[in-house]
Amino acid sequence: MPGPSTSQRRRNAASSDFLAPWFLGAAAENEATLERLLIAFLRDHVYWRRNFHPEDPPVIGAAEQLAPDYLAAVARMEQALRELSARLKRSVPLYSPRYVGHMASDLLLPGLLAQLVTTLYNPNNVSAEAGPVTVDLEVEVGQQLARMLGYATDSRRAPAAYGHLTSGGTVANYEALWLHRAARLYPLAAADALGAVPAFAGLFRGLDAWRLANLPWPRIAALQARIEALLARAPDAAALRARLAAARVERLGMAGFLARHGLAAPVVIAPRTAHYSWPKAMQLLGLGDAQLWPAAVDAHMRLEPDSVARLLRQAWRARQPVLAVIGVLGTTEFGTIDPIARLVELREQAARRGQGFALHVDAAWGGYLSCLFRDPRGRLVPRSALRKAFRYFPSAAVHRAFGALRLADSVTVDPHKLGYIPFGAGAFIARDRRLAGFVGQRPVYLYDEANPAQSTDRLGQLGDYILEGSKAGAAAAAVYVCNRVLPLDSAHFGRVCAQTLHASEHLYDRLRETAARLAPLCRLVLPVEPDTNVCCLAVNPAGNRALATTNRFGRALYARFAIGRAGKPQGSEFLGSHTSLLRANLKDADARRIARRLGLDPAGFVVAPRDAAREADHLFLLRHTLMNPWLMHASDGRNFLDRYCEYLEQAIRATLADFA
Ligand SMILES: Cc1ncc(COP(=O)(O)O)c(C=O)c1O
């Protein structure tokens, strides 16, 4: 049932005024604030340097700064920067509300300023020794993001969540698999190394390799805790630890480990729509991307739980351990939301038959939308309350999925996407901080084992348990400062998220009106119902029945929204992106339905065309990512999306004329 009326939605859109202080602005309207604060904190940094050891003589003399060589060097530097600045003018104007392409936008000023200011100090968050301030901020940011997702963070009670930043969602996904593999295969290694040692043997009684490979997470965590407690008391602890380390998959490699335990290759189940970082992760960990089993998606590109259930049973019958099931909260191409609550149920059902796996949610895109669903006290906002603010959002399924996020074992979320932070800020968050205890590298130049402060505060020793080494503390500062001024809940950051959804609902309605106007000339179809703020469309010239022609038309239309490598963005009215709906991801009936809606011959939309040039295995789509904060900003009664739709209509008419 539709929600608020047009006038109500107009009022919602007008409330975007609150965004004014938070972004630089489409025409850098907040330039004065950026400049004032940047210079103020640049000076602050300069004084910090001068006050470190003021007794030291200057290393660069004032006279030296007047020498010809010095002046020439500074001129060279300025020249190089001028050239850079000139080249950068060809950058994509991601900040502009005329940009509706990829997952990028204007940046939150507090994050941008914090990042620029902190870069002057250049902290390295690999360890507290190189980034004492920003490592603390990163640990705190991990807790804030965890609470946004609904995780408990009280360290006195398990499970208590932890999280940290990564360079992006890709690395967070790698880390998810790295950690879950370490934890899930730990019991096998422990039994191998310690099963014959009398003090430990009881822990493994009755557990064969298959059962050890399938323990549910709470038992794995409890087993490790018990082993650590026994090791702490064991007289030969060092030797036993060395044995345990030698039996781990991290030491033996996948091939050696599996052969030793007589196990088939473990699998990971992910939806067909999963981001391409997942096959990369499988390759990197030596699991092989053939072991990434694709689960079917429905007509709207949401994971089908029945397909996951079937794959789980298949793995069970074939005695292949399942390391993880991946759900996606906001698919890259369509922004759709997988049924996370159903995946949680499947994990519990599988556990009852003895099959254990980790549930990871790739919420690189949609994770920040959790702000809308959490009130300032961390409680889930009821759907009825959310429905008052939107016309369509959130569907019952979407609300359930966000509510269930707190039960996933871990989550990827990207502050550099819907968190509006400069690039270089993804995050990995786990429901239980004990997960980090299954990996560990402690280089002696960074960690002093004899220093008790370092051994107790492990979360602060990032380099020990994350994939990256040196990493910018400035990214942590950026996220931290943003979260301070806009806490991650419905009353604060949630308002930024709400803007993107209002924009999406507006575009959705306007596109349907555009489609109705263009009906005599072409069919404009949104083949995938938007769950959130990504919206894709296909256009088929009237009378055309051949998919190859539709795709050619789509590409010709897209050329009016694209920047080529040598192109000038200023020449573009609006900038978009594209994707394709793959026939292989659709069921027969859904493919036929989409073909019919477009007026195409359903028999011409096939999984494996005989002649690849016919392009009959995909439908080319214009893709819109609606995250710019100013999309709903109106002047003379039309906002940027109204203008976009007008331009799209003109572009379709012009392309049809060229195409004829
Ligand atoms: C669902 C999903 N996961 C992972 C990623 C990878 O994130 P990043 O580009 O930050 O590495 C993306 C990027 O678009 C994504 O949409």
XYZ file of C-alpha atoms and ligand atoms in Angstrom:
676
model
C 0.000 0.000 0.000
C 1.463 3.403 -0.924
C 2.511 5.615 1.980
C 2.465 9.388 2.251
C 0.830 11.627 -0.303
C 2.741 13.774 -2.761
C 2.431 16.831 -0.499
C 3.731 14.857 2.469
C 6.653 13.665 0.396
C 7.312 17.236 -0.702
C 7.516 18.196 2.943
C 9.938 15.327 3.530
C 12.065 16.481 0.634
C 12.030 20.050 1.903
C 13.441 18.784 5.169
C 16.681 18.174 3.299
C 17.677 21.639 4.577
C 19.296 19.903 7.514
C 21.929 18.572 5.083
C 23.270 22.060 4.353
C 26.101 22.127 6.943
C 27.244 18.587 6.340
C 28.475 18.525 2.738
C 30.749 20.788 0.719
C 27.875 21.317 -1.707
C 27.360 20.908 -5.434
C 28.989 24.285 -6.133
C 31.261 24.139 -3.053
C 28.857 26.485 -1.247
C 30.512 25.547 2.062
C 33.932 26.527 0.757
C 34.398 29.119 3.513
C 33.778 26.534 6.246
C 36.115 24.036 4.618
C 38.846 26.628 4.149
C 38.483 28.144 7.625
C 38.603 24.816 9.412
C 41.337 23.388 7.218
C 43.588 26.382 7.796
C 42.800 26.492 11.503
C 43.808 22.859 11.940
C 46.774 23.165 9.586
C 48.087 25.913 11.882
C 47.343 23.724 14.841
C 49.445 21.007 13.278
C 52.291 23.428 12.583
C 52.354 24.502 16.244
C 52.323 20.879 17.281
C 55.509 20.301 15.257
C 57.159 23.430 16.616
C 56.325 22.602 20.194
C 57.712 19.069 20.104
C 61.290 20.068 20.831
C 61.441 23.824 20.444
C 65.066 23.737 21.531
C 66.077 21.978 18.283
C 67.501 24.370 15.707
C 65.443 24.612 12.469
C 66.531 21.965 9.978
C 65.722 24.281 7.060
C 67.343 27.688 7.406
C 65.482 30.880 6.456
C 68.355 31.906 4.153
C 68.299 28.482 2.546
C 64.661 29.124 1.642
C 65.811 32.037 -0.501
C 68.524 30.111 -2.360
C 68.024 29.723 -6.129
C 68.077 25.908 -5.975
C 65.493 25.925 -3.239
C 63.237 28.308 -5.161
C 63.628 26.253 -8.312
C 62.667 23.086 -6.428
C 59.577 24.721 -4.962
C 58.644 25.966 -8.429
C 59.006 22.425 -9.796
C 56.746 21.153 -7.043
C 54.165 23.837 -7.773
C 54.354 23.110 -11.476
C 53.784 19.400 -10.916
C 50.825 20.193 -8.682
C 49.398 22.559 -11.274
C 49.651 19.803 -13.842
C 47.994 17.380 -11.468
C 45.241 19.861 -10.724
C 44.674 20.389 -14.434
C 44.497 16.649 -15.034
C 42.138 16.194 -12.115
C 39.624 18.426 -13.868
C 38.836 15.365 -15.960
C 37.688 13.585 -12.790
C 34.143 12.382 -12.549
C 32.012 14.998 -10.732
C 30.873 12.478 -8.167
C 29.673 15.258 -5.843
C 27.092 16.532 -8.319
C 23.376 15.732 -8.182
C 23.732 15.320 -11.935
C 25.793 12.209 -11.172
C 23.558 9.175 -10.646
C 26.052 6.522 -11.713
C 28.191 4.456 -9.369
C 28.275 4.237 -5.585
C 29.938 7.584 -4.940
C 28.789 11.062 -4.053
C 29.539 14.296 -2.248
C 31.466 13.687 0.978
C 30.463 14.503 4.508
C 32.485 17.573 5.519
C 33.315 16.322 9.015
C 34.842 13.173 7.509
C 36.657 15.021 4.756
C 38.128 17.547 7.196
C 39.077 14.897 9.727
C 40.787 12.889 6.991
C 42.727 15.860 5.593
C 43.745 17.121 9.031
C 44.754 13.680 10.297
C 46.815 12.978 7.179
C 49.154 15.743 8.341
C 49.960 13.552 11.354
C 50.145 10.447 9.132
C 49.268 7.862 11.795
C 49.597 4.196 10.847
C 46.899 2.025 12.347
C 48.856 -1.178 11.953
C 49.605 -0.880 15.664
C 49.046 1.437 18.571
C 52.760 2.234 18.507
C 52.409 3.916 15.117
C 48.932 5.369 15.608
C 48.193 5.679 19.319
C 45.273 8.069 18.835
C 43.737 6.754 15.668
C 43.932 3.074 16.658
C 41.712 3.900 19.636
C 39.396 5.756 17.274
C 39.292 2.753 14.956
C 38.399 0.385 17.781
C 35.657 2.815 18.844
C 34.415 3.114 15.241
C 34.224 -0.689 15.110
C 31.973 -0.592 18.172
C 29.800 2.184 16.724
C 29.309 0.322 13.452
C 28.573 -2.866 15.387
C 25.839 -1.107 17.369
C 24.423 0.346 14.148
C 23.988 -3.222 12.888
C 22.285 -4.234 16.142
C 25.182 -6.185 17.668
C 25.817 -6.161 21.422
C 29.168 -4.638 22.369
C 29.345 -5.081 26.147
C 32.643 -6.902 26.538
C 31.558 -8.451 29.844
C 29.068 -10.692 28.052
C 29.609 -12.965 25.047
C 28.977 -12.457 22.259
C 30.424 -8.950 22.229
C 31.054 -7.571 18.767
C 34.210 -6.006 17.384
C 35.061 -4.397 14.107
C 37.697 -2.405 12.286
C 38.206 -0.571 9.050
C 39.587 -2.052 5.873
C 40.558 -0.433 2.594
C 37.098 -1.321 1.281
C 34.368 -3.904 1.056
C 36.510 -6.206 -1.051
C 39.127 -6.652 1.658
C 36.443 -6.939 4.351
C 34.972 -9.828 2.343
C 38.411 -11.472 2.059
C 38.818 -11.109 5.781
C 35.430 -12.660 6.462
C 36.436 -15.825 4.633
C 39.940 -15.828 6.112
C 38.604 -15.636 9.679
C 35.711 -18.039 9.234
C 37.983 -20.581 7.577
C 40.426 -20.255 10.469
C 37.685 -20.723 13.059
C 35.738 -23.463 11.307
C 38.811 -25.611 10.645
C 40.344 -24.989 14.084
C 38.598 -27.928 15.817
C 40.129 -30.360 13.284
C 43.586 -28.938 13.871
C 43.121 -28.984 17.629
C 42.008 -32.639 17.622
C 44.919 -33.532 15.373
C 47.487 -31.789 17.577
C 46.077 -32.418 21.036
C 43.660 -35.349 20.722
C 46.269 -37.813 21.978
C 47.380 -35.626 24.907
C 45.598 -36.976 28.014
C 44.598 -33.587 29.455
C 42.909 -32.623 26.170
C 41.619 -35.936 24.835
C 38.214 -35.602 26.522
C 37.455 -32.498 24.478
C 37.357 -34.498 21.261
C 35.722 -37.735 22.419
C 33.098 -38.957 19.964
C 33.966 -36.300 17.387
C 35.162 -37.594 14.030
C 36.584 -35.314 11.310
C 33.175 -34.652 9.765
C 31.631 -33.622 13.059
C 34.648 -31.508 13.951
C 34.294 -29.697 10.616
C 30.671 -28.938 11.406
C 30.673 -27.595 14.951
C 28.433 -24.579 15.436
C 30.208 -21.308 16.272
C 29.449 -21.269 20.040
C 31.056 -24.715 20.402
C 34.122 -23.670 18.412
C 34.559 -20.585 20.608
C 34.046 -22.659 23.778
C 36.503 -25.313 22.554
C 39.192 -22.732 21.931
C 38.606 -21.112 25.326
C 38.894 -24.510 27.040
C 42.079 -25.353 25.146
C 43.605 -21.991 26.046
C 42.711 -22.531 29.715
C 44.305 -25.984 29.712
C 47.367 -24.713 27.860
C 47.797 -21.951 30.424
C 48.230 -24.644 33.065
C 50.195 -27.161 30.991
C 53.881 -27.512 31.907
C 54.770 -28.169 28.269
C 52.533 -25.378 26.923
C 55.103 -24.021 24.461
C 55.572 -27.410 22.800
C 51.823 -28.040 22.685
C 51.184 -24.621 21.177
C 53.795 -25.318 18.538
C 52.059 -28.622 17.731
C 48.729 -26.894 17.460
C 50.156 -24.198 15.192
C 51.735 -26.901 12.997
C 48.356 -28.601 12.532
C 46.461 -25.465 11.468
C 45.331 -24.883 7.902
C 47.254 -21.622 7.948
C 50.459 -23.677 8.261
C 49.589 -26.695 6.112
C 47.709 -24.981 3.303
C 44.367 -26.223 2.021
C 45.646 -29.244 0.116
C 47.770 -30.568 2.979
C 45.074 -29.913 5.561
C 42.260 -31.603 3.627
C 44.406 -34.629 2.759
C 45.387 -35.037 6.387
C 41.747 -35.116 7.491
C 40.349 -36.983 4.493
C 37.919 -34.165 3.813
C 36.450 -32.981 0.535
C 36.955 -29.356 -0.485
C 34.891 -26.944 1.637
C 32.379 -24.729 -0.105
C 30.968 -21.252 0.278
C 27.386 -20.535 -0.807
C 26.640 -17.072 -2.175
C 23.855 -15.640 -4.315
C 24.427 -15.370 -8.046
C 24.287 -11.618 -7.582
C 27.237 -11.583 -5.142
C 29.984 -9.043 -5.764
C 32.990 -10.206 -7.753
C 35.174 -9.913 -4.657
C 33.802 -13.309 -3.595
C 35.375 -15.397 -6.386
C 38.566 -13.409 -5.793
C 38.441 -14.299 -2.100
C 38.026 -17.981 -2.951
C 41.018 -17.834 -5.276
C 43.191 -16.022 -2.760
C 42.494 -18.462 0.050
C 43.221 -21.424 -2.178
C 39.623 -22.594 -1.861
C 39.084 -22.299 -5.609
C 36.213 -20.351 -7.083
C 34.604 -23.596 -8.273
C 33.786 -24.116 -4.594
C 31.772 -20.879 -4.568
C 28.351 -22.364 -5.111
C 25.888 -19.922 -6.652
C 22.457 -19.833 -5.066
C 19.478 -18.862 -7.204
C 17.870 -15.452 -6.978
C 14.247 -14.535 -7.547
C 12.878 -12.259 -10.258
C 13.980 -9.236 -8.228
C 17.523 -10.479 -7.690
C 17.001 -11.472 -4.054
C 18.560 -14.669 -2.823
C 16.165 -17.621 -2.733
C 16.414 -19.372 0.631
C 15.105 -22.634 -0.866
C 18.055 -22.696 -3.205
C 20.443 -22.209 -0.269
C 18.649 -25.011 1.589
C 19.097 -27.293 -1.445
C 22.803 -26.472 -1.726
C 23.276 -27.059 1.985
C 21.687 -30.500 1.671
C 23.836 -31.219 -1.395
C 26.994 -30.345 0.562
C 25.775 -32.436 3.504
C 25.194 -35.482 1.296
C 28.560 -35.042 -0.450
C 30.232 -34.525 2.939
C 31.684 -31.206 1.897
C 32.015 -28.753 4.775
C 30.292 -25.409 4.238
C 32.559 -22.639 5.482
C 30.069 -19.852 5.017
C 26.798 -18.761 3.512
C 26.817 -15.210 2.173
C 23.787 -12.955 2.107
C 23.875 -9.568 0.411
C 22.277 -6.499 1.935
C 22.122 -4.169 -1.033
C 23.348 -5.851 -4.194
C 25.891 -3.926 -6.243
C 23.778 -3.805 -9.342
C 20.229 -3.554 -8.041
C 20.444 -2.558 -4.353
C 18.194 -5.482 -3.469
C 18.096 -6.998 -0.008
C 18.510 -10.730 0.587
C 16.244 -12.437 3.146
C 18.755 -12.439 5.999
C 16.210 -13.660 8.572
C 15.612 -16.793 6.476
C 19.363 -17.406 6.277
C 19.545 -17.201 10.070
C 16.770 -19.804 10.259
C 18.623 -22.017 7.794
C 21.765 -21.787 9.932
C 19.774 -22.923 12.987
C 18.018 -25.718 11.039
C 21.296 -26.982 9.627
C 22.838 -26.901 13.103
C 20.066 -29.235 14.304
C 21.143 -31.893 11.797
C 24.776 -31.318 12.730
C 25.821 -29.052 9.851
C 27.639 -25.912 10.912
C 28.593 -22.855 8.879
C 29.170 -19.139 9.331
C 26.654 -16.605 8.069
C 28.304 -13.512 6.644
C 26.331 -10.568 5.270
C 27.928 -8.454 2.578
C 26.335 -5.119 3.434
C 29.062 -3.057 1.759
C 26.333 -1.034 0.089
C 23.248 -1.315 2.277
C 24.845 -1.561 5.734
C 24.543 2.132 6.535
C 20.804 2.021 5.869
C 20.705 0.241 9.238
C 20.788 3.739 10.744
C 17.181 4.134 9.676
C 16.235 0.988 11.556
C 17.928 1.766 14.917
C 16.618 4.399 17.285
C 19.100 6.355 19.442
C 18.776 3.695 22.161
C 19.685 0.937 19.732
C 16.190 -0.514 19.443
C 14.765 -1.654 16.130
C 12.407 1.002 14.720
C 9.069 -0.696 13.974
C 8.100 -0.930 10.329
C 4.886 0.990 11.006
C 6.936 3.992 12.174
C 9.201 3.852 9.127
C 6.279 3.503 6.734
C 5.010 6.925 7.808
C 8.024 8.593 6.232
C 8.066 6.776 2.879
C 5.775 5.878 0.046
C 6.971 2.296 -0.510
C 9.927 1.694 1.803
C 10.562 -0.563 3.644
C 8.821 -3.705 2.475
C 8.071 -6.204 5.232
C 10.869 -8.417 3.858
C 13.381 -5.570 3.915
C 12.439 -4.652 7.477
C 12.830 -8.283 8.558
C 16.242 -8.487 6.879
C 17.586 -5.420 8.701
C 16.122 -6.688 11.969
C 17.952 -10.006 11.541
C 21.341 -8.491 10.780
C 22.331 -8.675 14.445
C 22.168 -12.480 14.203
C 24.632 -12.813 11.324
C 28.105 -13.935 12.365
C 29.792 -11.070 10.564
C 29.078 -8.181 8.253
C 30.935 -6.123 5.653
C 29.931 -2.466 5.586
C 31.500 0.402 3.673
C 31.755 3.861 5.228
C 33.113 4.999 1.852
C 29.785 4.239 0.205
C 26.596 5.257 2.037
C 28.730 6.597 4.919
C 29.909 9.442 2.593
C 33.531 9.071 3.756
C 36.490 9.447 1.344
C 37.603 6.216 -0.333
C 39.733 3.857 1.673
C 37.152 3.096 4.364
C 35.413 -0.270 4.369
C 34.769 -2.236 7.538
C 34.616 -5.782 8.811
C 32.384 -6.312 11.849
C 31.894 -9.604 13.694
C 29.202 -10.481 16.189
C 31.684 -12.163 18.506
C 35.137 -10.729 19.100
C 36.478 -14.187 19.881
C 36.544 -14.710 16.092
C 39.669 -12.565 15.907
C 41.417 -15.037 18.207
C 41.708 -17.663 15.480
C 44.317 -15.807 13.511
C 47.329 -14.037 14.775
C 50.645 -12.796 13.602
C 52.766 -11.023 16.117
C 55.853 -9.527 14.457
C 58.466 -8.893 17.112
C 59.186 -5.396 15.906
C 55.591 -4.396 16.599
C 54.660 -6.450 19.640
C 56.506 -6.987 22.855
C 55.111 -10.164 24.412
C 56.623 -9.216 27.749
C 54.578 -6.031 27.822
C 51.318 -6.879 29.593
C 49.508 -3.788 28.275
C 49.940 -5.075 24.739
C 48.833 -8.606 25.460
C 45.580 -7.585 27.163
C 44.405 -4.925 24.732
C 44.355 -7.141 21.674
C 41.687 -5.231 19.766
C 44.098 -2.301 19.629
C 46.773 -4.455 17.958
C 45.098 -4.315 14.590
C 48.017 -5.615 12.539
C 47.841 -8.825 14.535
C 44.446 -9.972 13.295
C 43.591 -8.092 10.107
C 44.646 -8.685 6.521
C 46.260 -5.345 5.912
C 49.527 -4.065 7.284
C 50.145 -0.331 7.276
C 46.876 1.502 6.960
C 45.782 5.103 7.179
C 44.751 6.208 10.650
C 43.187 9.168 8.850
C 40.346 6.936 7.624
C 39.492 6.000 11.210
C 39.543 9.658 12.211
C 37.187 10.487 9.342
C 34.607 7.880 10.308
C 34.942 8.677 14.002
C 34.354 12.416 13.592
C 31.365 11.788 11.320
C 29.856 9.428 13.839
C 30.306 12.011 16.585
C 28.435 14.720 14.737
C 25.931 12.387 13.091
C 25.467 9.339 15.340
C 24.491 6.180 13.495
C 20.802 6.102 14.370
C 17.426 7.061 12.972
C 17.450 10.527 14.543
C 20.807 11.551 13.054
C 22.596 9.715 10.250
C 19.316 7.998 9.428
C 18.061 11.332 8.080
C 20.852 11.318 5.495
C 19.880 7.768 4.510
C 16.211 8.761 4.323
C 17.067 11.359 1.670
C 18.415 8.693 -0.651
C 15.257 6.648 -0.288
C 12.972 9.624 -0.848
C 14.968 10.298 -4.002
C 14.614 6.681 -5.125
C 10.873 6.660 -4.561
C 10.576 9.922 -6.465
C 12.595 8.604 -9.399
C 10.582 5.394 -9.414
C 7.309 7.306 -9.714
C 8.676 9.751 -12.275
C 10.066 6.949 -14.442
C 6.666 5.328 -14.574
C 5.173 8.619 -15.755
C 7.963 8.936 -18.334
C 7.248 5.381 -19.493
C 3.564 6.196 -19.930
C 4.390 9.289 -22.019
C 6.832 7.377 -24.209
C 4.539 4.355 -24.641
C 3.788 4.998 -28.340
C 7.531 5.117 -29.104
C 9.110 2.538 -26.844
C 8.710 0.439 -23.756
C 10.578 1.718 -20.691
C 10.666 -1.029 -18.067
C 12.154 -1.370 -14.569
C 12.717 -5.126 -14.632
C 13.886 -5.344 -11.006
C 11.779 -3.820 -8.246
C 14.043 -1.512 -6.209
C 14.302 -2.536 -2.535
C 16.451 0.474 -1.697
C 18.207 3.178 -3.678
C 19.512 1.603 -6.871
C 17.165 1.720 -9.839
C 17.738 0.096 -13.266
C 15.773 0.432 -16.474
C 15.672 -0.997 -19.980
C 14.213 0.620 -23.084
C 12.970 -1.190 -26.169
C 11.960 0.683 -29.330
C 8.314 0.010 -30.239
C 7.856 -2.942 -32.553
C 11.290 -4.433 -31.935
C 11.201 -8.114 -30.922
C 14.952 -8.829 -30.953
C 16.957 -8.563 -27.739
C 20.177 -7.779 -29.630
C 18.519 -4.635 -31.001
C 17.295 -3.636 -27.517
C 20.826 -3.981 -26.203
C 22.273 -1.987 -29.083
C 19.691 0.697 -28.432
C 20.492 0.637 -24.689
C 24.194 1.132 -25.379
C 23.518 3.985 -27.790
C 21.288 5.616 -25.176
C 23.866 5.102 -22.444
C 26.492 6.878 -24.545
C 24.598 10.081 -23.684
C 25.155 9.434 -19.958
C 28.716 8.129 -20.056
C 32.120 9.735 -19.750
C 34.659 8.118 -22.008
C 38.277 8.058 -20.857
C 39.053 11.183 -22.824
C 35.604 12.675 -22.397
C 34.840 15.941 -20.667
C 32.331 15.550 -17.834
C 31.236 19.181 -18.247
C 29.772 18.208 -21.605
C 27.358 15.762 -19.996
C 23.930 16.796 -18.781
C 23.678 13.816 -16.455
C 26.011 10.919 -15.732
C 24.825 7.394 -15.126
C 26.141 3.853 -15.122
C 25.043 0.626 -16.707
C 24.788 -3.059 -15.962
C 23.208 -6.140 -17.486
C 20.545 -8.488 -16.274
C 22.011 -11.895 -17.012
C 19.677 -14.523 -18.381
C 21.616 -17.106 -16.387
C 20.447 -15.418 -13.168
C 16.778 -15.647 -14.123
C 14.345 -18.521 -13.995
C 12.619 -19.368 -17.283
C 9.290 -17.899 -16.230
C 10.875 -14.664 -14.981
C 12.929 -14.271 -18.161
C 9.787 -14.771 -20.263
C 7.863 -12.237 -18.166
C 10.587 -9.583 -18.540
C 10.867 -10.222 -22.283
C 7.100 -9.850 -22.679
C 7.007 -6.638 -20.665
C 9.538 -5.210 -23.102
C 7.672 -6.557 -26.132
C 10.522 -8.949 -26.957
C 10.397 -12.463 -28.276
C 10.821 -14.558 -25.085
C 12.487 -17.323 -27.107
C 15.273 -14.877 -27.932
C 16.426 -14.407 -24.303
C 18.604 -17.458 -23.692
C 21.320 -18.641 -21.329
C 23.816 -19.689 -23.968
C 23.289 -18.100 -27.360
C 24.824 -20.048 -30.205
C 26.166 -16.891 -31.739
C 27.674 -14.695 -29.009
C 27.337 -11.621 -31.213
C 23.576 -11.858 -30.887
C 23.912 -10.769 -27.277
C 20.866 -12.759 -26.322
C 22.089 -13.825 -22.887
C 21.675 -10.481 -21.142
C 19.556 -7.380 -21.055
C 21.517 -4.112 -21.052
C 20.308 -1.711 -18.358
C 20.816 1.907 -17.388
C 21.702 1.857 -13.699
C 21.109 4.713 -11.261
C 22.653 4.847 -7.813
C 20.743 7.445 -5.861
C 22.913 8.604 -3.012
C 23.661 12.220 -3.764
C 22.251 14.349 -0.932
C 20.941 17.042 -3.288
C 18.867 14.968 -5.713
C 15.612 16.274 -4.270
C 16.762 19.876 -4.201
C 14.265 21.885 -6.248
C 14.488 25.178 -8.043
C 11.555 26.504 -10.132
C 9.515 23.565 -8.888
C 11.730 20.872 -10.410
C 14.305 18.862 -8.553
C 17.335 17.159 -10.097
C 15.464 13.921 -10.657
C 12.649 15.727 -12.456
C 15.306 17.264 -14.683
C 16.950 13.888 -15.087
C 13.697 12.332 -16.275
C 13.147 15.180 -18.729
C 16.650 14.696 -20.079
C 16.186 10.929 -20.245
C 13.007 11.398 -22.232
C 14.776 13.730 -24.682
C 17.719 11.327 -24.887
C 15.408 8.400 -25.664
C 13.623 10.404 -28.359
C 16.935 11.522 -29.880
C 18.390 8.008 -29.795
C 15.245 6.636 -31.404
C 15.573 9.237 -34.157
C 19.237 8.283 -34.755
C 18.374 4.611 -34.575
C 15.587 4.721 -37.122
C 27.798 -5.729 -2.277
C 29.217 -5.282 -2.442
N 30.194 -5.957 -1.822
C 31.480 -5.602 -1.927
C 31.843 -4.518 -2.676
C 33.289 -4.145 -2.790
O 33.524 -2.970 -2.089
P 34.806 -2.060 -2.406
O 34.586 -1.502 -3.769
O 34.725 -1.055 -1.312
O 35.996 -2.912 -2.314
C 30.872 -3.772 -3.343
C 31.240 -2.625 -4.177
O 30.477 -2.063 -4.897
C 29.517 -4.155 -3.208
O 28.534 -3.485 -3.827
